[in-house]
PDB file of C-alpha atoms in Angstrom:
ATOM      1  CA  UNK A 279       0.058   0.068  -0.256  1.00  0.00           C
ATOM      2  CA  UNK A 280       2.691   2.237   0.838  1.00  0.00           C
ATOM      3  CA  UNK A 281       4.418   1.391  -2.540  1.00  0.00           C
ATOM      4  CA  UNK A 282       1.327   2.395  -4.994  1.00  0.00           C
ATOM      5  CA  UNK A 283       0.926   5.241  -2.588  1.00  0.00           C
ATOM      6  CA  UNK A 284       4.239   6.631  -3.364  1.00  0.00           C
ATOM      7  CA  UNK A 285       3.599   5.878  -7.215  1.00  0.00           C
ATOM      8  CA  UNK A 286       0.426   7.709  -7.317  1.00  0.00           C
ATOM      9  CA  UNK A 287       2.566  10.548  -5.275  1.00  0.00           C
ATOM     10  CA  UNK A 288       4.931  10.875  -7.954  1.00  0.00           C
ATOM     11  CA  UNK A 289       2.413  10.441 -10.978  1.00  0.00           C
ATOM     12  CA  UNK A 290       0.514  13.432  -8.769  1.00  0.00           C
ATOM     13  CA  UNK A 291       3.401  15.837  -8.851  1.00  0.00           C
ATOM     14  CA  UNK A 292       4.434  14.942 -12.866  1.00  0.00           C
ATOM     15  CA  UNK A 293       0.723  15.635 -13.554  1.00  0.00           C
ATOM     16  CA  UNK A 294       0.277  18.945 -12.297  1.00  0.00           C
ATOM     17  CA  UNK A 295       3.908  20.374 -13.557  1.00  0.00           C
ATOM     18  CA  UNK A 296       2.711  19.049 -17.017  1.00  0.00           C
ATOM     19  CA  UNK A 297      -0.647  20.826 -16.266  1.00  0.00           C
ATOM     20  CA  UNK A 298       0.998  23.733 -15.813  1.00  0.00           C
ATOM     21  CA  UNK A 299       2.782  23.985 -18.753  1.00  0.00           C
ATOM     22  CA  UNK A 300      -0.516  23.609 -20.738  1.00  0.00           C
ATOM     23  CA  UNK A 301      -1.985  26.110 -18.468  1.00  0.00           C
ATOM     24  CA  UNK A 302       0.750  28.493 -18.988  1.00  0.00           C
ATOM     25  CA  UNK A 303       1.019  28.113 -23.135  1.00  0.00           C
ATOM     26  CA  UNK A 304      -2.952  28.125 -23.548  1.00  0.00           C
ATOM     27  CA  UNK A 305      -3.561  31.134 -21.717  1.00  0.00           C
ATOM     28  CA  UNK A 306      -0.551  32.980 -23.647  1.00  0.00           C
ATOM     29  CA  UNK A 307      -2.283  32.154 -26.761  1.00  0.00           C
ATOM     30  CA  UNK A 308      -5.267  34.035 -26.044  1.00  0.00           C
ATOM     31  CA  UNK A 309      -5.889  37.377 -27.810  1.00  0.00           C
ATOM     32  CA  UNK A 310      -5.361  40.640 -26.651  1.00  0.00           C
ATOM     33  CA  UNK A 311      -1.823  42.311 -25.047  1.00  0.00           C
ATOM     34  CA  UNK A 312      -2.851  42.533 -21.365  1.00  0.00           C
ATOM     35  CA  UNK A 313      -1.192  46.250 -21.552  1.00  0.00           C
ATOM     36  CA  UNK A 314      -2.781  47.649 -24.232  1.00  0.00           C
ATOM     37  CA  UNK A 315      -6.147  46.550 -22.622  1.00  0.00           C
ATOM     38  CA  UNK A 316      -4.948  48.158 -19.323  1.00  0.00           C
ATOM     39  CA  UNK A 317      -4.177  51.496 -20.836  1.00  0.00           C
ATOM     40  CA  UNK A 318      -6.796  51.416 -23.768  1.00  0.00           C
ATOM     41  CA  UNK A 319      -6.458  52.129 -27.792  1.00  0.00           C
ATOM     42  CA  UNK A 320      -5.535  55.467 -27.195  1.00  0.00           C
ATOM     43  CA  UNK A 321      -2.228  54.730 -25.606  1.00  0.00           C
ATOM     44  CA  UNK A 322       1.035  56.026 -26.893  1.00  0.00           C
ATOM     45  CA  UNK A 323       3.420  52.773 -27.533  1.00  0.00           C
ATOM     46  CA  UNK A 324       6.066  54.211 -25.632  1.00  0.00           C
ATOM     47  CA  UNK A 325       3.546  54.030 -22.526  1.00  0.00           C
ATOM     48  CA  UNK A 326       2.530  50.477 -23.492  1.00  0.00           C
ATOM     49  CA  UNK A 327       6.278  49.389 -23.933  1.00  0.00           C
ATOM     50  CA  UNK A 328       6.843  50.612 -20.653  1.00  0.00           C
ATOM     51  CA  UNK A 329       4.056  48.788 -18.892  1.00  0.00           C
ATOM     52  CA  UNK A 330       4.803  45.569 -20.372  1.00  0.00           C
ATOM     53  CA  UNK A 331       8.205  46.192 -19.345  1.00  0.00           C
ATOM     54  CA  UNK A 332       6.921  46.588 -15.734  1.00  0.00           C
ATOM     55  CA  UNK A 333       4.218  43.344 -16.008  1.00  0.00           C
ATOM     56  CA  UNK A 334       7.662  41.454 -16.994  1.00  0.00           C
ATOM     57  CA  UNK A 335       5.344  40.735 -20.460  1.00  0.00           C
ATOM     58  CA  UNK A 336       8.879  41.852 -21.888  1.00  0.00           C
ATOM     59  CA  UNK A 337      10.892  38.467 -21.357  1.00  0.00           C
ATOM     60  CA  UNK A 338      10.832  35.571 -23.336  1.00  0.00           C
ATOM     61  CA  UNK A 339       7.993  32.892 -23.074  1.00  0.00           C
ATOM     62  CA  UNK A 340       9.762  30.147 -21.318  1.00  0.00           C
ATOM     63  CA  UNK A 341      11.616  32.530 -18.722  1.00  0.00           C
ATOM     64  CA  UNK A 342       8.184  34.109 -17.435  1.00  0.00           C
ATOM     65  CA  UNK A 343       6.550  30.296 -17.274  1.00  0.00           C
ATOM     66  CA  UNK A 344      10.077  29.394 -14.930  1.00  0.00           C
ATOM     67  CA  UNK A 345       9.149  32.605 -13.617  1.00  0.00           C
ATOM     68  CA  UNK A 346       5.800  32.092 -12.700  1.00  0.00           C
ATOM     69  CA  UNK A 347       6.262  28.069 -11.835  1.00  0.00           C
ATOM     70  CA  UNK A 348       8.752  29.083  -9.354  1.00  0.00           C
ATOM     71  CA  UNK A 349       6.340  31.650  -7.659  1.00  0.00           C
ATOM     72  CA  UNK A 350       3.852  28.533  -7.596  1.00  0.00           C
ATOM     73  CA  UNK A 351       6.193  26.318  -6.084  1.00  0.00           C
ATOM     74  CA  UNK A 352       7.205  29.002  -2.968  1.00  0.00           C
ATOM     75  CA  UNK A 353       3.550  30.119  -2.773  1.00  0.00           C
ATOM     76  CA  UNK A 354       3.231  32.924  -4.337  1.00  0.00           C
ATOM     77  CA  UNK A 355       0.602  33.145  -7.342  1.00  0.00           C
ATOM     78  CA  UNK A 356       2.251  36.661  -8.140  1.00  0.00           C
ATOM     79  CA  UNK A 357      -0.005  40.045  -8.834  1.00  0.00           C
ATOM     80  CA  UNK A 358      -2.961  40.767 -10.096  1.00  0.00           C
ATOM     81  CA  UNK A 359      -2.434  43.249 -13.290  1.00  0.00           C
ATOM     82  CA  UNK A 360      -6.059  44.424 -12.863  1.00  0.00           C
ATOM     83  CA  UNK A 361      -6.773  44.492  -8.833  1.00  0.00           C
ATOM     84  CA  UNK A 362      -3.399  45.460  -8.234  1.00  0.00           C
ATOM     85  CA  UNK A 363      -3.261  42.654  -5.167  1.00  0.00           C
ATOM     86  CA  UNK A 364      -1.282  39.804  -4.306  1.00  0.00           C
ATOM     87  CA  UNK A 365      -3.733  36.236  -6.776  1.00  0.00           C
ATOM     88  CA  UNK A 366      -3.468  33.950  -3.790  1.00  0.00           C
ATOM     89  CA  UNK A 367      -5.679  36.211  -1.817  1.00  0.00           C
ATOM     90  CA  UNK A 368      -7.815  36.697  -4.394  1.00  0.00           C
ATOM     91  CA  UNK A 369      -8.232  33.063  -5.325  1.00  0.00           C
ATOM     92  CA  UNK A 370      -8.773  31.604  -1.270  1.00  0.00           C
ATOM     93  CA  UNK A 371     -11.390  35.110  -1.028  1.00  0.00           C
ATOM     94  CA  UNK A 372     -13.580  33.490  -4.126  1.00  0.00           C
ATOM     95  CA  UNK A 373     -12.586  29.642  -2.283  1.00  0.00           C
ATOM     96  CA  UNK A 374     -14.891  30.377   0.800  1.00  0.00           C
ATOM     97  CA  UNK A 375     -18.006  30.748  -2.186  1.00  0.00           C
ATOM     98  CA  UNK A 376     -17.241  28.054  -4.546  1.00  0.00           C
ATOM     99  CA  UNK A 377     -15.947  25.518  -1.874  1.00  0.00           C
ATOM    100  CA  UNK A 378     -19.130  25.654  -0.105  1.00  0.00           C
ATOM    101  CA  UNK A 379     -21.340  25.574  -2.730  1.00  0.00           C
ATOM    102  CA  UNK A 380     -19.555  22.295  -4.316  1.00  0.00           C
ATOM    103  CA  UNK A 381     -19.709  20.965  -1.214  1.00  0.00           C
ATOM    104  CA  UNK A 382     -23.672  21.023  -0.561  1.00  0.00           C
ATOM    105  CA  UNK A 383     -24.367  20.527  -4.311  1.00  0.00           C
ATOM    106  CA  UNK A 384     -22.621  17.360  -3.713  1.00  0.00           C
ATOM    107  CA  UNK A 385     -24.400  16.575  -0.498  1.00  0.00           C
ATOM    108  CA  UNK A 386     -27.865  17.145  -2.193  1.00  0.00           C
ATOM    109  CA  UNK A 387     -27.392  15.232  -5.177  1.00  0.00           C
ATOM    110  CA  UNK A 388     -26.040  12.199  -2.935  1.00  0.00           C
ATOM    111  CA  UNK A 389     -29.009  12.356  -0.989  1.00  0.00           C
ATOM    112  CA  UNK A 390     -31.224  12.401  -3.567  1.00  0.00           C
ATOM    113  CA  UNK A 391     -29.302  10.051  -5.611  1.00  0.00           C
ATOM    114  CA  UNK A 392     -28.976   7.254  -2.861  1.00  0.00           C
ATOM    115  CA  UNK A 393     -32.250   6.596  -2.192  1.00  0.00           C
ATOM    116  CA  UNK A 394     -33.421   6.525  -5.790  1.00  0.00           C
ATOM    117  CA  UNK A 395     -30.426   4.377  -7.307  1.00  0.00           C
ATOM    118  CA  UNK A 396     -31.428   1.653  -4.478  1.00  0.00           C
ATOM    119  CA  UNK A 397     -35.065   1.984  -5.237  1.00  0.00           C
ATOM    120  CA  UNK A 398     -34.909   1.291  -8.718  1.00  0.00           C
ATOM    121  CA  UNK A 399     -32.351  -0.968  -7.933  1.00  0.00           C
ATOM    122  CA  UNK A 400     -34.524  -2.735  -5.850  1.00  0.00           C
ATOM    123  CA  UNK A 401     -37.493  -2.662  -8.288  1.00  0.00           C
ATOM    124  CA  UNK A 402     -35.545  -3.333 -11.892  1.00  0.00           C
ATOM    125  CA  UNK A 403     -38.031  -4.528 -14.804  1.00  0.00           C
ATOM    126  CA  UNK A 404     -41.012  -2.689 -12.969  1.00  0.00           C
ATOM    127  CA  UNK A 405     -42.895   0.334 -13.944  1.00  0.00           C
ATOM    128  CA  UNK A 406     -40.977   2.096 -10.418  1.00  0.00           C
ATOM    129  CA  UNK A 407     -38.015   1.822 -12.134  1.00  0.00           C
ATOM    130  CA  UNK A 408     -38.993   2.664 -15.708  1.00  0.00           C
ATOM    131  CA  UNK A 409     -40.519   5.549 -14.032  1.00  0.00           C
ATOM    132  CA  UNK A 410     -37.662   6.766 -12.189  1.00  0.00           C
ATOM    133  CA  UNK A 411     -34.877   6.058 -14.361  1.00  0.00           C
ATOM    134  CA  UNK A 412     -37.243   8.193 -17.059  1.00  0.00           C
ATOM    135  CA  UNK A 413     -37.378  11.106 -14.560  1.00  0.00           C
ATOM    136  CA  UNK A 414     -33.219  10.239 -13.842  1.00  0.00           C
ATOM    137  CA  UNK A 415     -33.175  11.163 -18.269  1.00  0.00           C
ATOM    138  CA  UNK A 416     -35.024  14.474 -17.861  1.00  0.00           C
ATOM    139  CA  UNK A 417     -32.430  15.435 -14.922  1.00  0.00           C
ATOM    140  CA  UNK A 418     -29.371  14.871 -16.525  1.00  0.00           C
ATOM    141  CA  UNK A 419     -30.626  16.285 -19.804  1.00  0.00           C
ATOM    142  CA  UNK A 420     -32.083  19.436 -18.124  1.00  0.00           C
ATOM    143  CA  UNK A 421     -30.152  22.805 -18.599  1.00  0.00           C
ATOM    144  CA  UNK A 422     -29.056  23.538 -14.592  1.00  0.00           C
ATOM    145  CA  UNK A 423     -29.131  27.172 -15.902  1.00  0.00           C
ATOM    146  CA  UNK A 424     -32.526  27.043 -16.976  1.00  0.00           C
ATOM    147  CA  UNK A 425     -33.508  24.892 -14.290  1.00  0.00           C
ATOM    148  CA  UNK A 426     -31.478  28.027 -11.825  1.00  0.00           C
ATOM    149  CA  UNK A 427     -34.321  30.468 -13.357  1.00  0.00           C
ATOM    150  CA  UNK A 428     -37.132  28.767 -12.835  1.00  0.00           C
ATOM    151  CA  UNK A 429     -36.036  27.974  -8.410  1.00  0.00           C
ATOM    152  CA  UNK A 430     -35.388  32.219  -8.619  1.00  0.00           C
ATOM    153  CA  UNK A 431     -38.762  32.380 -10.551  1.00  0.00           C
ATOM    154  CA  UNK A 432     -40.487  30.026  -8.230  1.00  0.00           C
ATOM    155  CA  UNK A 433     -38.385  30.588  -4.615  1.00  0.00           C
ATOM    156  CA  UNK A 434     -37.194  33.897  -4.899  1.00  0.00           C
ATOM    157  CA  UNK A 435     -39.822  36.094  -6.853  1.00  0.00           C
ATOM    158  CA  UNK A 436     -42.940  34.361  -6.138  1.00  0.00           C
ATOM    159  CA  UNK A 437     -42.602  32.755  -2.653  1.00  0.00           C
ATOM    160  CA  UNK A 438     -39.917  35.127  -1.760  1.00  0.00           C
ATOM    161  CA  UNK A 439     -38.158  32.072   0.440  1.00  0.00           C
ATOM    162  CA  UNK A 440     -34.775  32.639  -0.775  1.00  0.00           C
ATOM    163  CA  UNK A 441     -32.776  35.428  -2.203  1.00  0.00           C
ATOM    164  CA  UNK A 442     -32.528  35.493  -6.065  1.00  0.00           C
ATOM    165  CA  UNK A 443     -28.673  36.512  -5.977  1.00  0.00           C
ATOM    166  CA  UNK A 444     -25.774  37.971  -4.157  1.00  0.00           C
ATOM    167  CA  UNK A 445     -23.851  36.504  -1.380  1.00  0.00           C
ATOM    168  CA  UNK A 446     -23.777  38.224   2.037  1.00  0.00           C
ATOM    169  CA  UNK A 447     -20.506  36.765   3.443  1.00  0.00           C
ATOM    170  CA  UNK A 448     -19.757  34.350   6.232  1.00  0.00           C
ATOM    171  CA  UNK A 449     -20.254  37.492   8.694  1.00  0.00           C
ATOM    172  CA  UNK A 450     -23.896  36.472   8.663  1.00  0.00           C
ATOM    173  CA  UNK A 451     -23.716  32.364   8.450  1.00  0.00           C
ATOM    174  CA  UNK A 452     -27.610  32.017   8.482  1.00  0.00           C
ATOM    175  CA  UNK A 453     -28.293  34.683   5.102  1.00  0.00           C
ATOM    176  CA  UNK A 454     -24.800  33.119   3.411  1.00  0.00           C
ATOM    177  CA  UNK A 455     -26.370  29.653   3.670  1.00  0.00           C
ATOM    178  CA  UNK A 456     -29.660  30.776   2.016  1.00  0.00           C
ATOM    179  CA  UNK A 457     -27.793  32.132  -0.637  1.00  0.00           C
ATOM    180  CA  UNK A 458     -26.350  29.065  -1.673  1.00  0.00           C
ATOM    181  CA  UNK A 459     -29.537  27.242  -1.179  1.00  0.00           C
ATOM    182  CA  UNK A 460     -31.134  27.422  -4.769  1.00  0.00           C
ATOM    183  CA  UNK A 461     -27.567  27.491  -7.041  1.00  0.00           C
ATOM    184  CA  UNK A 462     -27.051  24.684  -4.427  1.00  0.00           C
ATOM    185  CA  UNK A 463     -30.060  22.542  -5.919  1.00  0.00           C
ATOM    186  CA  UNK A 464     -29.260  23.643  -9.534  1.00  0.00           C
ATOM    187  CA  UNK A 465     -25.788  22.014 -10.107  1.00  0.00           C
ATOM    188  CA  UNK A 466     -27.646  19.225  -7.841  1.00  0.00           C
ATOM    189  CA  UNK A 467     -30.256  17.626  -9.614  1.00  0.00           C
ATOM    190  CA  UNK A 468     -28.399  16.874 -12.676  1.00  0.00           C
ATOM    191  CA  UNK A 469     -25.513  15.467 -11.212  1.00  0.00           C
ATOM    192  CA  UNK A 470     -28.273  13.550  -8.887  1.00  0.00           C
ATOM    193  CA  UNK A 471     -29.839  11.980 -11.923  1.00  0.00           C
ATOM    194  CA  UNK A 472     -25.960  10.613 -12.997  1.00  0.00           C
ATOM    195  CA  UNK A 473     -25.329   9.393  -9.806  1.00  0.00           C
ATOM    196  CA  UNK A 474     -28.652   7.773  -9.510  1.00  0.00           C
ATOM    197  CA  UNK A 475     -28.554   5.773 -12.997  1.00  0.00           C
ATOM    198  CA  UNK A 476     -24.817   5.089 -12.145  1.00  0.00           C
ATOM    199  CA  UNK A 477     -25.603   3.526  -8.715  1.00  0.00           C
ATOM    200  CA  UNK A 478     -28.756   1.838  -9.917  1.00  0.00           C
ATOM    201  CA  UNK A 479     -26.668   0.157 -13.003  1.00  0.00           C
ATOM    202  CA  UNK A 480     -24.038  -1.389 -10.073  1.00  0.00           C
ATOM    203  CA  UNK A 481     -26.536  -2.896  -7.820  1.00  0.00           C
ATOM    204  CA  UNK A 482     -28.582  -4.452 -10.379  1.00  0.00           C
ATOM    205  CA  UNK A 483     -25.128  -5.953 -11.869  1.00  0.00           C
ATOM    206  CA  UNK A 484     -24.379  -6.911  -7.763  1.00  0.00           C
ATOM    207  CA  UNK A 485     -27.297  -8.389  -6.914  1.00  0.00           C
ATOM    208  CA  UNK A 486     -26.731 -10.981  -9.631  1.00  0.00           C
ATOM    209  CA  UNK A 487     -23.622 -12.422  -8.087  1.00  0.00           C
ATOM    210  CA  UNK A 488     -23.413 -15.580  -6.375  1.00  0.00           C
ATOM    211  CA  UNK A 489     -22.525 -14.660  -2.807  1.00  0.00           C
ATOM    212  CA  UNK A 490     -26.373 -12.583  -2.502  1.00  0.00           C
ATOM    213  CA  UNK A 491     -27.930 -15.422  -3.691  1.00  0.00           C
ATOM    214  CA  UNK A 492     -26.638 -16.733  -0.551  1.00  0.00           C
ATOM    215  CA  UNK A 493     -27.193 -14.073   2.068  1.00  0.00           C
ATOM    216  CA  UNK A 494     -30.764 -14.748   0.920  1.00  0.00           C
ATOM    217  CA  UNK A 495     -30.764 -18.205   1.382  1.00  0.00           C
ATOM    218  CA  UNK A 496     -29.524 -17.518   4.670  1.00  0.00           C
ATOM    219  CA  UNK A 497     -32.864 -15.845   4.979  1.00  0.00           C
ATOM    220  CA  UNK A 498     -31.926 -12.393   4.916  1.00  0.00           C
ATOM    221  CA  UNK A 499     -34.841  -9.382   3.966  1.00  0.00           C
ATOM    222  CA  UNK A 500     -34.029  -7.978  -0.048  1.00  0.00           C
ATOM    223  CA  UNK A 501     -33.822  -4.236   1.976  1.00  0.00           C
ATOM    224  CA  UNK A 502     -31.398  -6.256   4.407  1.00  0.00           C
ATOM    225  CA  UNK A 503     -29.519  -7.621   1.446  1.00  0.00           C
ATOM    226  CA  UNK A 504     -29.704  -4.088  -0.827  1.00  0.00           C
ATOM    227  CA  UNK A 505     -27.647  -2.048   2.294  1.00  0.00           C
ATOM    228  CA  UNK A 506     -25.431  -4.551   3.910  1.00  0.00           C
ATOM    229  CA  UNK A 507     -24.145  -6.305   0.991  1.00  0.00           C
ATOM    230  CA  UNK A 508     -25.274  -5.448  -2.823  1.00  0.00           C
ATOM    231  CA  UNK A 509     -24.702  -1.007  -1.163  1.00  0.00           C
ATOM    232  CA  UNK A 510     -20.741  -1.349  -0.205  1.00  0.00           C
ATOM    233  CA  UNK A 511     -19.732  -3.537  -3.489  1.00  0.00           C
ATOM    234  CA  UNK A 512     -21.694  -1.318  -5.675  1.00  0.00           C
ATOM    235  CA  UNK A 513     -19.955   1.914  -4.323  1.00  0.00           C
ATOM    236  CA  UNK A 514     -16.691   1.715  -6.714  1.00  0.00           C
ATOM    237  CA  UNK A 515     -18.598   3.678  -9.700  1.00  0.00           C
ATOM    238  CA  UNK A 516     -20.132   5.475  -7.228  1.00  0.00           C
ATOM    239  CA  UNK A 517     -16.899   6.754  -5.372  1.00  0.00           C
ATOM    240  CA  UNK A 518     -15.348   7.233  -9.358  1.00  0.00           C
ATOM    241  CA  UNK A 519     -18.114   9.402 -10.411  1.00  0.00           C
ATOM    242  CA  UNK A 520     -18.285  10.804  -7.047  1.00  0.00           C
ATOM    243  CA  UNK A 521     -14.797  12.225  -7.472  1.00  0.00           C
ATOM    244  CA  UNK A 522     -15.492  13.864 -11.133  1.00  0.00           C
ATOM    245  CA  UNK A 523     -18.918  14.849  -9.722  1.00  0.00           C
ATOM    246  CA  UNK A 524     -16.853  17.492  -7.154  1.00  0.00           C
ATOM    247  CA  UNK A 525     -14.403  18.737  -8.971  1.00  0.00           C
ATOM    248  CA  UNK A 526     -17.033  19.429 -12.121  1.00  0.00           C
ATOM    249  CA  UNK A 527     -18.927  21.408  -9.107  1.00  0.00           C
ATOM    250  CA  UNK A 528     -15.701  23.031  -7.978  1.00  0.00           C
ATOM    251  CA  UNK A 529     -14.465  24.256 -11.536  1.00  0.00           C
ATOM    252  CA  UNK A 530     -17.398  24.166 -13.442  1.00  0.00           C
ATOM    253  CA  UNK A 531     -19.958  26.110 -11.694  1.00  0.00           C
ATOM    254  CA  UNK A 532     -18.720  29.428 -13.841  1.00  0.00           C
ATOM    255  CA  UNK A 533     -22.639  29.983 -15.247  1.00  0.00           C
ATOM    256  CA  UNK A 534     -24.511  29.384 -11.982  1.00  0.00           C
ATOM    257  CA  UNK A 535     -21.788  31.192 -10.433  1.00  0.00           C
ATOM    258  CA  UNK A 536     -22.916  34.072 -12.913  1.00  0.00           C
ATOM    259  CA  UNK A 537     -26.629  33.408 -12.907  1.00  0.00           C
ATOM    260  CA  UNK A 538     -26.874  34.097  -9.230  1.00  0.00           C
ATOM    261  CA  UNK A 539     -24.025  36.813  -9.106  1.00  0.00           C
ATOM    262  CA  UNK A 540     -22.401  34.895  -6.627  1.00  0.00           C
ATOM    263  CA  UNK A 541     -18.206  35.978  -6.337  1.00  0.00           C
ATOM    264  CA  UNK A 542     -16.828  32.436  -6.444  1.00  0.00           C
ATOM    265  CA  UNK A 543     -13.408  31.340  -8.508  1.00  0.00           C
ATOM    266  CA  UNK A 544     -15.588  30.480 -11.403  1.00  0.00           C
ATOM    267  CA  UNK A 545     -17.095  34.448 -11.915  1.00  0.00           C
ATOM    268  CA  UNK A 546     -13.032  35.333 -10.918  1.00  0.00           C
ATOM    269  CA  UNK A 547     -11.849  33.229 -14.020  1.00  0.00           C
ATOM    270  CA  UNK A 548     -14.329  34.546 -16.241  1.00  0.00           C
ATOM    271  CA  UNK A 549     -13.975  38.380 -15.447  1.00  0.00           C
ATOM    272  CA  UNK A 550      -9.697  37.713 -15.508  1.00  0.00           C
ATOM    273  CA  UNK A 551     -10.459  36.654 -19.168  1.00  0.00           C
ATOM    274  CA  UNK A 552     -12.971  39.579 -20.010  1.00  0.00           C
ATOM    275  CA  UNK A 553      -9.857  41.852 -18.364  1.00  0.00           C
ATOM    276  CA  UNK A 554      -7.482  39.769 -19.880  1.00  0.00           C
ATOM    277  CA  UNK A 555      -5.197  39.613 -15.970  1.00  0.00           C
ATOM    278  CA  UNK A 556      -3.526  36.265 -17.335  1.00  0.00           C
ATOM    279  CA  UNK A 557      -1.738  35.860 -14.220  1.00  0.00           C
ATOM    280  CA  UNK A 558      -5.249  35.524 -12.604  1.00  0.00           C
ATOM    281  CA  UNK A 559      -6.260  32.931 -15.185  1.00  0.00           C
ATOM    282  CA  UNK A 560      -3.046  31.073 -15.119  1.00  0.00           C
ATOM    283  CA  UNK A 561      -3.204  30.947 -11.884  1.00  0.00           C
ATOM    284  CA  UNK A 562      -7.054  30.301 -10.946  1.00  0.00           C
ATOM    285  CA  UNK A 563      -7.214  27.246 -13.569  1.00  0.00           C
ATOM    286  CA  UNK A 564      -4.031  25.666 -11.892  1.00  0.00           C
ATOM    287  CA  UNK A 565      -5.606  25.738  -8.327  1.00  0.00           C
ATOM    288  CA  UNK A 566      -8.491  24.146  -9.763  1.00  0.00           C
ATOM    289  CA  UNK A 567      -6.369  21.341 -11.763  1.00  0.00           C
ATOM    290  CA  UNK A 568      -4.606  20.710  -9.067  1.00  0.00           C
ATOM    291  CA  UNK A 569      -7.999  20.333  -6.643  1.00  0.00           C
ATOM    292  CA  UNK A 570      -8.675  17.819  -9.406  1.00  0.00           C
ATOM    293  CA  UNK A 571      -6.056  16.050  -9.175  1.00  0.00           C
ATOM    294  CA  UNK A 572      -6.170  15.761  -5.222  1.00  0.00           C
ATOM    295  CA  UNK A 573      -9.229  14.661  -5.783  1.00  0.00           C
ATOM    296  CA  UNK A 574      -9.311  11.621  -8.246  1.00  0.00           C
ATOM    297  CA  UNK A 575      -6.019  10.526  -5.797  1.00  0.00           C
ATOM    298  CA  UNK A 576      -8.072  10.623  -2.735  1.00  0.00           C
ATOM    299  CA  UNK A 577     -10.686   8.435  -4.551  1.00  0.00           C
ATOM    300  CA  UNK A 578      -8.110   5.978  -5.564  1.00  0.00           C
ATOM    301  CA  UNK A 579      -7.448   5.549  -2.263  1.00  0.00           C
ATOM    302  CA  UNK A 580     -10.508   5.047  -1.076  1.00  0.00           C
ATOM    303  CA  UNK A 581     -11.146   2.320  -2.973  1.00  0.00           C
ATOM    304  CA  UNK A 582      -9.194   0.273  -0.976  1.00  0.00           C
ATOM    305  CA  UNK A 583     -10.949   1.079   1.998  1.00  0.00           C
ATOM    306  CA  UNK A 584     -14.202  -0.020   0.245  1.00  0.00           C
ATOM    307  CA  UNK A 585     -13.298  -3.382  -1.504  1.00  0.00           C
ATOM    308  CA  UNK A 586     -10.464  -5.308   0.845  1.00  0.00           C
ATOM    309  CA  UNK A 587      -9.344  -6.684  -2.410  1.00  0.00           C
ATOM    310  CA  UNK A 588      -7.754  -4.229  -3.586  1.00  0.00           C
ATOM    311  CA  UNK A 589      -5.313  -3.742  -0.534  1.00  0.00           C
ATOM    312  CA  UNK A 590      -4.692  -7.600  -1.127  1.00  0.00           C
TER     313      UNK A 590
END
């Protein structure tokens, strides 16, 4: 197990190194010069050149990458061209919105998907299974931004139970949590539908195994067989999907954050792209990629905890 973890850690480091090079190269291909964008179209060429030198944009591309990578390894993500503040502080502030939102959405998705997937698997081939799976297919196809607008119209505009957008900050925990409920539901519904279908398929396959028939022969009820024996052995594909979903919820909530005017990491990246703030884009995307790689690593380790056969 120790050798496995060591190999995975080395692979994680190499993946981050390759990802940093790709992110830096792709961001540099974005059209538009940050210095020209900041000074406007009427700026003199000498002024633009001086600002480019001040920002370090006149250095060769490989040298700029090495400077940026060295700063990342030392914990310095640079300073924003637009806001003149440390990028690390900006990312940390925005993560205080994006991370709780992703966790809330994932918790809601699991809470919805677990009973639905188990119900469909227990009644496979029957009417209940057909109805549930049809509803889940609709949930997968439903655009989350459209569903988000429906939630706003119903719960914010008509019923006035929840705020339509904005984030008051964690100085007011109750109001902050209320502002995340609607976006969390908008993100959770498609993910719950995907997770329920995966769980149902894994449970149906597991229920056909010999040890399940043995458990039934011992007199266990259908519910006991499903919850005690089948569920745990069906969790490996579910854990894989959960890892992918959390990565998506953390990195892919940019549309929902813009719908609800949430100051999250996705909205920061969108604003930085429009303002040609390349250092913010590079560092924020690298943080998201690092989170995705780390989550994948943790999911791989969780396999051995769920299935003892993998530890051997």
